[in-house]
Amino acid sequence: MPNDVIVECSFLIPMTRDALLSDGQPHSSKEWEKLDDTLFAKFLGGTSAPGLYSGFYADPHTGQRVSDQSKKFIVAVPRFQLDELRQLLIEACDWFCQKCIYLSIAGNVEFIQKP
Amino acid sequence: MNTTSIYTTLNGESFALSDLESDERQLISDLIIRQRAASSWSAFANDYMRQLGEFYKSRGISRKSIIELPLWKIASDLKSRMMVRAGDALPPDYRDSLGTIIRSDYPTQKAFCDATGLTEDLVSHVLARRKHLAIDTLSEALRRIGYRLAIVPIEKV
């Protein structure tokens, strides 16, 4: 597939910091601003989906089921920029105090975490 | 938020509106009206990004440059205020300011720790919101790098 093909990517940012890595509180508005700035500067098209997405996952450290609410972002990304999006989400794991971030690239799911 | 002459963000950054061009000031007024009418902060975010993107694209300004402009920072702040009002975000505190200093003034977190005398472990805990710094520790660390603590009024959201 050519590198300039644009693929639809979406990712979920939980509305609160991880309770084990951090304090389980909502993020600072500054972190959301950082995400908006980076998405706008690096990628040509994106949108924040309305409302929140409720979900659950097994915590990789404790194995316990964790329920959360997340904000969904949809970004149009040329294939050659996919690694830039992955890199951004690795940084976002730090900004938002998350163990991993759910990323869907044209329907294929990846869990992005710090190496 | 004082929009008559100076706009102050939740982060404490101030912008003199008189320094902006008249069409930029008009756009800020429009954005404030749109923010008040917006159904949600995400709807407003999508709206202001599109508006500012189009506004500055016609002037040949790159997206990387747009995010450094006062208008962008004011629009971001309008969204942040909506998030804080909705209980979906917390206003920034001293830990955000520390993070900003580290990113802007130091190549690494370790360099910041070397300069302030704080341990890397402690700084990591503080930035991850697991611990607070005692005021005297924070004051001394800041003094070493040419900053000081200040007591300022809380911006109304």
XYZ file of N, CA and C in Angstrom:
816
model
N 0.848 -1.198 0.000
C 0.000 0.000 0.000
C 0.890 1.257 0.000
N 0.582 2.250 -0.859
C 1.438 3.448 -0.888
C 1.484 4.149 0.460
N 2.620 4.809 0.689
C 2.852 5.448 1.984
C 1.998 6.689 2.209
N 1.502 7.282 1.105
C 0.733 8.514 1.278
C -0.760 8.246 1.445
N -1.155 6.966 1.460
C -2.558 6.641 1.729
C -2.902 7.094 3.141
N -4.066 7.731 3.271
C -4.463 8.235 4.593
C -5.368 7.213 5.269
N -5.028 6.869 6.498
C -5.840 5.884 7.220
C -6.510 6.540 8.432
N -7.683 6.008 8.757
C -8.391 6.553 9.920
C -7.867 5.871 11.178
N -7.415 6.685 12.106
C -6.923 6.167 13.390
C -7.784 6.754 14.500
N -8.003 5.971 15.521
C -8.692 6.539 16.689
C -7.991 6.032 17.942
N -8.029 6.843 18.969
C -7.432 6.413 20.233
C -8.263 6.935 21.390
N -8.090 6.282 22.517
C -8.892 6.619 23.708
C -7.982 7.152 24.809
N -8.349 8.302 25.357
C -7.626 8.827 26.518
C -8.566 8.762 27.724
N -8.243 7.918 28.715
C -9.075 7.865 29.917
C -9.179 9.237 30.586
N -10.322 9.527 31.180
C -10.568 10.860 31.751
C -9.836 11.081 33.070
N -9.287 10.003 33.647
C -8.570 10.165 34.919
C -7.186 9.519 34.841
N -6.311 9.992 35.704
C -4.971 9.415 35.796
C -5.076 8.014 36.403
N -4.172 7.130 36.000
C -4.170 5.766 36.533
C -4.019 5.815 38.057
N -4.857 5.037 38.746
C -4.861 5.117 40.208
C -3.611 4.499 40.831
N -2.965 3.569 40.117
C -1.745 2.964 40.670
C -0.499 3.757 40.296
N -0.456 4.197 39.035
C 0.701 4.996 38.609
C 0.652 6.385 39.219
N -0.587 6.875 39.457
C -0.757 8.243 39.925
C -1.848 8.271 40.993
N -2.757 9.266 40.898
C -3.720 9.445 41.980
C -5.178 9.209 41.590
N -5.424 8.806 40.343
C -6.803 8.519 39.927
C -7.676 9.742 39.728
N -7.077 10.928 39.791
C -7.836 12.180 39.650
C -7.926 12.592 38.170
N -8.860 13.520 37.844
C -8.894 14.036 36.469
C -7.554 14.668 36.105
N -7.276 14.701 34.803
C -6.026 15.304 34.333
C -6.070 16.812 34.501
N -4.882 17.404 34.530
C -4.790 18.861 34.490
C -5.189 19.324 33.084
N -5.830 20.498 33.025
C -6.220 21.032 31.715
C -4.998 21.231 30.816
N -3.847 21.436 31.440
C -2.607 21.648 30.690
C -2.273 20.422 29.829
N -2.552 19.213 30.334
C -2.241 17.994 29.573
C -3.123 17.903 28.327
N -4.388 18.262 28.489
C -5.291 18.224 27.321
C -4.856 19.257 26.282
N -4.389 20.406 26.762
C -3.927 21.444 25.822
C -2.719 20.931 25.035
N -1.835 20.216 25.740
C -0.639 19.680 25.086
C -1.025 18.692 23.982
N -2.025 17.865 24.282
C -2.478 16.890 23.282
C -3.079 17.611 22.069
N -3.950 18.587 22.328
C -4.561 19.345 21.223
C -3.495 20.019 20.364
N -2.520 20.659 21.029
C -1.455 21.362 20.300
C -0.717 20.398 19.372
N -0.347 19.248 19.926
C 0.464 18.304 19.149
C -0.334 17.716 17.995
N -1.589 17.354 18.253
C -2.420 16.793 17.178
C -2.587 17.806 16.061
N -2.863 19.059 16.440
C -3.100 20.102 15.441
C -1.832 20.372 14.628
N -0.685 20.440 15.325
C 0.562 20.796 14.636
C 1.070 19.668 13.747
N 0.841 18.415 14.151
C 1.468 17.309 13.422
C 0.578 16.660 12.377
N -0.735 16.680 12.609
C -1.612 15.922 11.709
C -2.629 16.850 11.059
N -2.955 16.548 9.816
C -3.768 17.492 9.047
C -5.236 17.485 9.438
N -5.729 16.338 9.865
C -7.159 16.293 10.194
C -7.407 15.505 11.446
N -8.318 15.979 12.257
C -8.637 15.241 13.475
C -9.893 15.782 14.087
N -10.508 14.985 14.926
C -11.705 15.444 15.608
C -11.809 14.748 16.950
N -12.456 15.462 17.876
C -12.714 14.871 19.178
C -14.159 14.390 19.141
N -14.366 13.083 19.321
C -15.725 12.520 19.217
C -16.581 13.022 20.376
N -17.870 13.258 20.138
C -18.722 13.746 21.229
C -18.891 12.705 22.329
N -19.075 13.189 23.546
C -19.362 12.297 24.672
C -18.165 11.488 25.137
N -18.448 10.595 26.081
C -17.389 9.759 26.644
C -17.686 8.291 26.344
N -16.641 7.491 26.301
C -16.779 6.060 26.038
C -16.490 5.297 27.329
N -17.481 4.531 27.777
C -17.274 3.708 28.973
C -16.689 2.370 28.551
N -15.737 1.882 29.312
C -15.136 0.598 28.961
C -14.489 -0.061 30.162
N -13.830 -1.185 29.905
C -13.116 -1.861 30.987
C -11.925 -2.586 30.387
N -10.966 -2.895 31.240
C -9.785 -3.637 30.807
C -9.190 -4.340 32.017
N -8.346 -5.341 31.733
C -7.646 -6.015 32.830
C -6.332 -5.278 33.065
N -6.143 -4.763 34.269
C -4.897 -4.049 34.573
C -3.718 -5.001 34.373
N -2.739 -4.607 33.534
C -1.628 -5.520 33.253
C -0.787 -5.841 34.486
N -0.826 -5.008 35.510
C -0.008 -5.259 36.701
C -0.749 -6.079 37.750
N -2.034 -5.769 37.944
C -2.762 -6.456 39.012
C -3.666 -7.563 38.477
N -3.967 -7.517 37.159
C -4.900 -8.495 36.586
C -6.341 -8.182 36.915
N -6.566 -7.154 37.708
C -7.928 -6.807 38.119
C -8.660 -6.032 37.019
N -9.976 -6.216 36.998
C -10.791 -5.493 36.020
C -10.932 -4.031 36.463
N -10.653 -3.141 35.531
C -10.767 -1.707 35.814
C -11.773 -1.108 34.842
N -12.731 -0.356 35.355
C -13.685 0.344 34.488
C -13.256 1.794 34.372
N -13.427 2.335 33.190
C -13.090 3.755 33.057
C -13.946 4.419 31.988
N -13.812 5.742 31.916
C -14.468 6.526 30.877
C -13.379 7.249 30.107
N -13.518 7.249 28.791
C -12.456 7.817 27.957
C -13.019 8.790 26.931
N -12.120 9.656 26.490
C -12.421 10.548 25.381
C -11.829 9.925 24.129
N -12.614 9.941 23.039
C -12.131 9.342 21.791
C -11.699 10.426 20.810
N -10.544 10.234 20.223
C -10.035 11.143 19.197
C -9.900 10.368 17.894
N -10.326 10.999 16.819
C -10.219 10.370 15.497
C -9.288 11.242 14.655
N -8.269 10.618 14.088
C -7.265 11.386 13.338
C -7.033 10.724 11.983
N -6.959 11.559 10.946
C -6.616 11.064 9.609
C -5.106 11.152 9.466
N -4.472 9.995 9.272
C -2.990 9.958 9.296
C -2.451 9.276 8.036
N -1.581 9.945 7.283
C -0.907 9.261 6.171
C -0.080 8.096 6.736
N 0.012 7.011 5.970
C 0.707 5.823 6.501
C 2.134 6.157 6.959
N 2.779 7.087 6.248
C 4.170 7.389 6.614
C 4.266 8.105 7.968
N 3.128 8.582 8.480
C 3.141 9.280 9.774
C 2.633 8.402 10.927
N 2.345 7.130 10.636
C 1.769 6.286 11.697
C 2.710 6.151 12.896
N 4.019 6.056 12.613
C 4.957 5.935 13.733
C 5.009 7.218 14.568
N 4.746 8.356 13.907
C 4.691 9.625 14.653
C 3.507 9.609 15.625
N 2.394 9.050 15.152
C 1.221 8.964 16.039
C 1.525 8.021 17.209
N 2.162 6.884 16.888
C 2.516 5.949 17.981
C 3.449 6.642 18.984
N 4.417 7.400 18.473
C 5.359 8.090 19.353
C 4.646 9.122 20.229
N 3.698 9.835 19.599
C 2.915 10.813 20.368
C 2.176 10.118 21.516
N 1.604 8.932 21.221
C 0.829 8.246 22.263
C 1.739 7.662 23.356
N 2.979 7.322 22.991
C 3.940 6.905 24.030
C 4.164 8.076 24.996
N 4.334 9.270 24.424
C 4.511 10.456 25.289
C 3.236 10.726 26.088
N 2.087 10.511 25.436
C 0.814 10.763 26.119
C 0.622 9.822 27.312
N 1.222 8.616 27.252
C 1.157 7.710 28.417
C 1.727 8.424 29.641
N 2.807 9.202 29.425
C 3.413 9.967 30.519
C 2.534 11.149 30.915
N 2.115 11.937 29.911
C 1.333 13.141 30.207
C 0.081 12.798 31.018
N -0.591 11.705 30.591
C -1.880 11.367 31.197
C -1.748 10.265 32.262
N -0.517 9.924 32.623
C -0.269 8.890 33.647
C -1.077 7.619 33.359
N -0.796 7.011 32.198
C -1.468 5.778 31.791
C -0.432 4.684 31.548
N -0.824 3.430 31.839
C 0.084 2.314 31.542
C 0.111 2.063 30.040
N -1.052 2.206 29.392
C -1.092 2.047 27.942
C -2.284 2.819 27.382
N -2.250 3.021 26.085
C -3.323 3.761 25.416
C -3.822 2.913 24.245
N -5.134 2.793 24.155
C -5.792 2.024 23.097
C -5.742 2.813 21.798
N -5.195 2.172 20.760
C -5.117 2.821 19.438
C -5.695 1.868 18.403
N -6.569 2.383 17.559
C -7.105 1.588 16.463
C -6.650 2.218 15.148
N -5.975 1.425 14.324
C -5.513 1.909 13.013
C -6.286 1.138 11.959
N -7.220 1.799 11.327
C -8.083 1.172 10.318
C -8.655 -0.158 10.839
N -9.069 -0.158 12.089
C -9.716 -1.339 12.677
C -8.766 -2.291 13.382
N -7.458 -2.130 13.185
C -6.496 -2.998 13.884
C -6.074 -2.344 15.194
N -6.240 -3.086 16.281
C -6.014 -2.491 17.602
C -4.590 -2.722 18.096
N -4.014 -1.670 18.652
C -2.699 -1.756 19.307
C -2.834 -1.133 20.697
N -2.110 -1.669 21.651
C -2.044 -1.039 22.967
C -0.660 -0.396 23.081
N -0.659 0.924 23.055
C 0.609 1.658 23.036
C 1.094 1.863 24.469
N 2.326 1.462 24.711
C 2.895 1.712 26.035
C 4.367 2.086 25.911
N 4.892 2.610 26.997
C 6.296 3.013 26.963
C 7.164 1.763 26.819
N 8.231 1.854 25.966
C 9.082 0.671 25.776
C 9.786 0.280 27.074
N -10.615 35.680 33.953
C -10.489 36.015 32.541
C -10.934 37.458 32.345
N -9.969 38.367 32.143
C -10.288 39.776 31.917
C -10.121 40.059 30.430
N -11.222 40.206 29.716
C -11.122 40.327 28.264
C -11.143 41.775 27.800
N -11.180 42.739 28.771
C -11.240 44.131 28.326
C -9.903 44.583 27.760
N -8.782 44.213 28.393
C -7.487 44.621 27.844
C -6.438 43.516 27.945
N -6.495 42.767 29.018
C -5.532 41.679 29.218
C -6.315 40.378 29.378
N -5.902 39.353 28.666
C -6.502 38.038 28.860
C -5.502 37.188 29.628
N -5.920 36.669 30.781
C -5.044 35.808 31.580
C -5.588 34.387 31.556
N -4.720 33.439 31.212
C -5.149 32.044 31.120
C -5.095 31.371 32.494
N -5.655 30.181 32.565
C -5.586 29.407 33.807
C -4.138 29.101 34.171
N -3.256 29.058 33.146
C -1.835 28.799 33.408
C -1.111 30.035 33.910
N -1.814 31.194 33.922
C -1.194 32.428 34.400
C -0.509 33.225 33.301
N -0.644 32.774 32.055
C -0.067 33.545 30.943
C -1.002 34.701 30.614
N -0.420 35.901 30.375
C -1.249 37.065 30.068
C -0.979 37.562 28.654
N -2.042 37.991 27.993
C -1.918 38.514 26.635
C -2.632 39.851 26.553
N -1.900 40.865 26.077
C -2.514 42.182 25.881
C -3.298 42.146 24.573
N -4.605 42.327 24.677
C -5.433 42.238 23.472
C -5.127 43.385 22.504
N -4.607 44.487 23.065
C -4.281 45.624 22.196
C -3.117 45.303 21.251
N -2.322 44.248 21.596
C -1.211 43.866 20.717
C -1.689 43.077 19.493
N -2.945 42.641 19.537
C -3.471 41.830 18.434
C -4.033 42.731 17.342
N -4.103 42.175 16.135
C -4.718 42.932 15.047
C -6.229 42.932 15.241
N -6.901 43.885 14.595
C -8.331 44.053 14.860
C -9.129 42.809 14.463
N -8.741 42.138 13.363
C -9.517 40.943 12.992
C -9.247 39.784 13.954
N -8.060 39.797 14.591
C -7.789 38.776 15.611
C -8.648 39.044 16.859
N -8.765 40.339 17.203
C -9.614 40.672 18.363
C -11.067 40.305 18.071
N -11.490 40.521 16.835
C -12.859 40.170 16.453
C -13.062 38.662 16.567
N -12.037 37.911 16.147
C -12.148 36.451 16.212
C -12.245 35.984 17.663
N -11.515 36.631 18.559
C -11.608 36.260 19.979
C -13.037 36.502 20.481
N -13.600 37.644 20.123
C -14.981 37.930 20.543
C -15.926 36.852 20.013
N -15.733 36.472 18.740
C -16.571 35.417 18.149
C -16.403 34.105 18.907
N -15.128 33.793 19.243
C -14.858 32.521 19.930
C -15.513 32.500 21.309
N -15.501 33.644 21.991
C -16.119 33.693 23.320
C -17.630 33.446 23.202
N -18.242 34.030 22.179
C -19.681 33.798 21.963
C -19.925 32.323 21.629
N -19.075 31.768 20.768
C -19.239 30.364 20.384
C -19.016 29.424 21.575
N -18.043 29.804 22.438
C -17.786 28.968 23.618
C -19.020 28.921 24.498
N -19.656 30.089 24.682
C -20.840 30.141 25.556
C -21.996 29.332 24.974
N -22.036 29.264 23.642
C -23.146 28.554 22.994
C -22.831 27.073 22.761
N -21.563 26.679 22.945
C -21.156 25.308 22.585
C -21.841 24.283 23.488
N -22.201 23.152 22.882
C -22.886 22.103 23.644
C -21.909 21.346 24.544
N -20.641 21.320 24.199
C -19.657 20.584 25.002
C -18.269 21.129 24.689
N -17.300 20.799 25.561
C -15.943 21.265 25.315
C -15.332 20.619 24.085
N -15.731 19.385 23.784
C -15.137 18.778 22.584
C -15.696 19.424 21.326
N -16.973 19.815 21.365
C -17.549 20.513 20.206
C -16.833 21.847 20.017
N -16.569 22.549 21.130
C -15.871 23.826 21.027
C -14.436 23.624 20.513
N -13.782 22.547 20.992
C -12.399 22.285 20.542
C -12.361 22.081 19.030
N -13.274 21.249 18.525
C -13.305 21.014 17.074
C -13.543 22.320 16.331
N -14.405 23.163 16.915
C -14.783 24.424 16.286
C -13.591 25.397 16.235
N -12.922 25.602 17.375
C -11.865 26.618 17.367
C -10.648 26.167 16.543
N -10.390 24.863 16.531
C -9.250 24.395 15.723
C -9.511 24.647 14.240
N -10.741 24.375 13.813
C -11.086 24.609 12.407
C -11.011 26.106 12.094
N -11.600 26.915 12.985
C -11.631 28.370 12.755
C -10.228 28.972 12.665
N -9.398 28.644 13.644
C -8.055 29.227 13.667
C -7.194 28.675 12.530
N -7.397 27.381 12.216
C -6.665 26.790 11.098
C -6.948 27.548 9.813
N -8.226 27.814 9.566
C -8.608 28.526 8.327
C -8.137 29.982 8.363
N -8.291 30.618 9.518
C -7.934 32.036 9.666
C -6.458 32.266 9.342
N -5.592 31.411 9.919
C -4.157 31.636 9.730
C -3.627 30.993 8.451
N -4.334 29.979 7.947
C -3.901 29.369 6.676
C -3.934 30.428 5.578
N -4.963 31.275 5.626
C -5.085 32.314 4.597
C -3.944 33.330 4.706
N -3.253 33.338 5.832
C -2.105 34.248 6.002
C -0.781 33.519 5.808
N -0.868 32.254 5.421
C 0.352 31.485 5.145
C 1.119 31.079 6.386
N 0.426 31.004 7.521
C 1.119 30.622 8.769
C 0.967 29.114 8.979
N 2.083 28.452 9.293
C 2.061 26.989 9.447
C 1.346 26.600 10.735
N 0.902 25.344 10.756
C 0.194 24.865 11.946
C 1.120 24.837 13.159
N 2.406 24.544 12.923
C 3.355 24.528 14.046
C 3.489 25.921 14.657
N 3.391 26.952 13.808
C 3.501 28.328 14.314
C 2.198 28.780 14.970
N 1.071 28.299 14.438
C -0.227 28.736 14.971
C -0.343 28.429 16.466
N 0.176 27.237 16.868
C -0.014 26.846 18.274
C 0.820 27.691 19.241
N 1.700 28.533 18.694
C 2.481 29.427 19.557
C 1.840 30.812 19.662
N 0.790 31.056 18.898
C 0.208 32.399 18.840
C -0.761 32.661 19.996
N -0.872 33.919 20.430
C -1.786 34.250 21.529
C -3.225 33.784 21.287
N -3.688 33.930 20.044
C -5.078 33.562 19.759
C -5.332 32.079 20.028
N -4.359 31.256 19.626
C -4.490 29.813 19.861
C -4.515 29.534 21.364
N -3.612 30.207 22.096
C -3.528 29.956 23.539
C -4.798 30.421 24.246
N -5.378 31.497 23.765
C -6.627 31.978 24.368
C -7.763 30.993 24.062
N -7.820 30.534 22.825
C -8.868 29.575 22.449
C -8.721 28.281 23.254
N -7.466 27.805 23.393
C -7.227 26.589 24.199
C -7.699 26.802 25.626
N -7.420 28.004 26.121
C -7.792 28.308 27.502
C -9.321 28.334 27.657
N -10.016 28.862 26.656
C -11.490 28.872 26.723
C -12.012 27.441 26.832
N -11.364 26.528 26.090
C -11.774 25.125 26.176
C -11.440 24.545 27.550
N -10.244 24.878 28.051
C -9.838 24.358 29.362
C -10.819 24.794 30.448
N -11.270 26.037 30.357
C -12.227 26.527 31.356
C -13.521 25.716 31.306
N -13.937 25.354 30.091
C -15.143 24.520 29.971
C -14.922 23.161 30.630
N -13.716 22.593 30.406
C -13.421 21.277 30.990
C -13.412 21.352 32.513
N -12.803 22.411 33.045
C -12.728 22.540 34.508
C -14.125 22.736 35.084
N -14.918 23.584 34.426
C -16.296 23.819 34.899
C -17.104 22.523 34.914
N -16.850 21.677 33.896
C -17.598 20.417 33.790
C -17.069 19.355 34.751
N -15.955 19.643 35.423
C -15.352 18.646 36.322
C -14.561 17.591 35.563
N -14.285 17.837 34.277
C -13.554 16.872 33.464
C -12.045 17.108 33.474
N -11.603 18.210 34.056
C -10.159 18.478 34.180
C -9.947 19.324 35.420
N -8.715 19.289 35.914
C -8.344 20.129 37.048
C -7.567 21.332 36.533
N -7.698 22.477 37.181
C -6.854 23.600 36.759
C -5.393 23.271 37.019
N -4.474 23.851 36.238
C -3.058 23.535 36.428
C -2.560 23.957 37.806
N -1.580 23.223 38.338
C -0.980 23.620 39.618
C 0.544 23.684 39.471
N 1.265 23.790 40.577
C 2.716 24.006 40.503
C 3.441 22.855 39.803
N 2.815 21.664 39.796
C 3.472 20.525 39.159
C 3.472 20.670 37.638
N 2.403 21.294 37.116
C 2.405 21.602 35.678
C 3.500 22.613 35.362
N 3.658 23.620 36.250
C 4.690 24.633 36.022
C 6.080 23.999 36.059
N 6.293 23.069 36.997
C 7.595 22.387 37.053
C 7.852 21.631 35.754
N 6.822 20.922 35.273
C 6.953 20.175 34.015
C 7.313 21.100 32.862
N 6.690 22.270 32.836
C 6.977 23.235 31.764
C 8.425 23.717 31.852
N 8.883 24.016 33.074
C 10.274 24.475 33.248
C 11.244 23.384 32.793
N 10.959 22.145 33.174
C 11.858 21.044 32.794
C 11.947 20.942 31.273
N 10.775 20.984 30.622
C 10.774 20.821 29.153
C 11.429 22.000 28.440
N 11.213 23.211 28.982
C 11.705 24.382 28.237
C 13.151 24.736 28.571
N 13.592 24.464 29.805
C 14.916 24.954 30.223
C 15.989 23.868 30.324
N 15.593 22.604 30.323
C 16.572 21.542 30.571
C 16.470 20.441 29.518
N 17.628 19.889 29.117
C 17.583 18.827 28.104
C 16.940 17.544 28.643
N 17.110 17.305 29.942
C 16.551 16.084 30.538
C 16.043 16.401 31.952
N 15.237 15.473 32.454
C 14.757 15.611 33.838
C 15.935 15.525 34.811
N 16.929 14.698 34.441
C 18.110 14.553 35.304
C 18.858 15.889 35.412
N 18.957 16.605 34.290
C 19.653 17.906 34.309
C 18.924 18.866 35.250
N 17.597 18.822 35.225
C 16.802 19.657 36.132
C 17.089 19.264 37.584
N 17.164 17.954 37.834
C 17.406 17.477 39.201
C 18.802 17.910 39.673
N 19.782 17.794 38.774
C 21.143 18.215 39.130
C 21.158 19.698 39.504
N 20.416 20.489 38.741
C 20.430 21.943 38.962
C 19.688 22.334 40.238
N 18.633 21.604 40.563
C 17.807 21.985 41.718
C 18.223 21.286 43.003
N 18.949 20.174 42.850
C 19.308 19.401 44.038
C 18.222 18.427 44.464
N 17.152 18.350 43.696
C 16.090 17.386 44.006
C 16.480 16.017 43.457
N 16.043 14.947 44.108
C 16.377 13.620 43.586
C 15.445 13.289 42.419
N 15.965 12.479 41.498
C 15.144 12.082 40.339
C 13.902 11.325 40.781
N 14.061 10.508 41.810
C 12.938 9.713 42.305
C 11.814 10.626 42.804
N 12.198 11.644 43.574
C 11.199 12.563 44.131
C 10.491 13.335 43.009
N 11.282 13.819 42.050
C 10.681 14.594 40.954
C 9.709 13.720 40.156
N 10.087 12.466 39.922
C 9.186 11.564 39.197
C 7.874 11.386 39.948
N 7.969 11.193 41.254
C 6.756 11.040 42.069
C 5.892 12.296 42.004
N 6.531 13.450 42.082
C 5.786 14.720 42.086
C 5.097 14.929 40.739
N 5.829 14.699 39.648
C 5.248 14.922 38.319
C 4.109 13.931 38.034
N 4.197 12.744 38.645
C 3.135 11.744 38.465
C 2.004 11.940 39.468
N 2.064 13.020 40.230
C 1.022 13.382 41.203
C 0.913 12.391 42.357
N 2.000 11.639 42.602
C 1.941 10.714 43.732
C 2.400 11.374 45.024
N 3.179 12.459 44.891
C 3.687 13.147 46.086
C 3.651 14.648 45.856
N 3.685 15.395 46.965
C 3.859 16.849 46.891
C 5.246 17.195 47.416
N 5.719 18.356 47.016
C 6.960 18.878 47.593
C 6.605 19.772 48.770
N 7.392 19.683 49.844
C 7.204 20.614 50.956
C 7.588 22.013 50.469
N 6.936 23.025 51.015
C 7.152 24.391 50.529
C 8.608 24.809 50.642
N 9.273 24.466 51.751
C 10.669 24.903 51.880
C 11.566 24.187 50.871
N 11.264 22.909 50.604
C 12.045 22.160 49.608
C 11.848 22.768 48.221
N 10.586 23.066 47.910
C 10.277 23.648 46.601
C 10.928 25.027 46.451
N 10.813 25.848 47.512
C 11.388 27.200 47.455
C 12.890 27.147 47.213
N 13.572 26.256 47.932
C 15.028 26.165 47.789
C 15.413 25.650 46.400
N 14.672 24.655 45.918
C 14.966 24.110 44.575
C 14.780 25.192 43.518
N 13.708 25.955 43.645
C 13.441 27.016 42.660
C 14.501 28.116 42.747
N 14.885 28.466 43.970
C 15.899 29.519 44.143
C 17.182 29.154 43.388
N 17.544 27.878 43.451
C 18.787 27.436 42.802
C 18.754 27.631 41.286
N 17.558 27.639 40.711
C 17.487 27.779 39.248
C 16.889 29.128 38.833
N 16.834 30.058 39.795
C 16.435 31.418 39.435
C 14.941 31.663 39.381
N 14.187 30.859 40.099
C 12.734 31.083 40.186
C 12.352 31.270 41.651
N 11.111 31.763 41.879
C 10.620 31.839 43.253
C 9.119 31.539 43.252
N 8.647 31.174 44.427
C 7.211 30.940 44.575
C 6.479 32.269 44.634
N 5.278 32.324 44.125
C 4.484 33.555 44.217
C 3.048 33.161 44.550
N 2.383 34.006 45.306
C 0.968 33.778 45.623
C 0.161 34.677 44.699
N -0.684 34.060 43.880
C -1.444 34.834 42.888
C -2.930 34.496 43.030
N -3.815 35.407 42.605
C -5.248 35.109 42.684
C -5.599 33.938 41.777
N -6.576 33.142 42.179
C -7.045 32.050 41.343
C -7.882 32.642 40.205
N -7.602 32.219 38.995
C -8.411 32.652 37.854
C -9.812 32.055 37.983
N -10.814 32.878 37.798
C -12.190 32.360 37.822
C -12.421 31.567 36.541
N -13.058 30.393 36.659
C -13.369 29.632 35.459
C -14.749 30.018 34.946
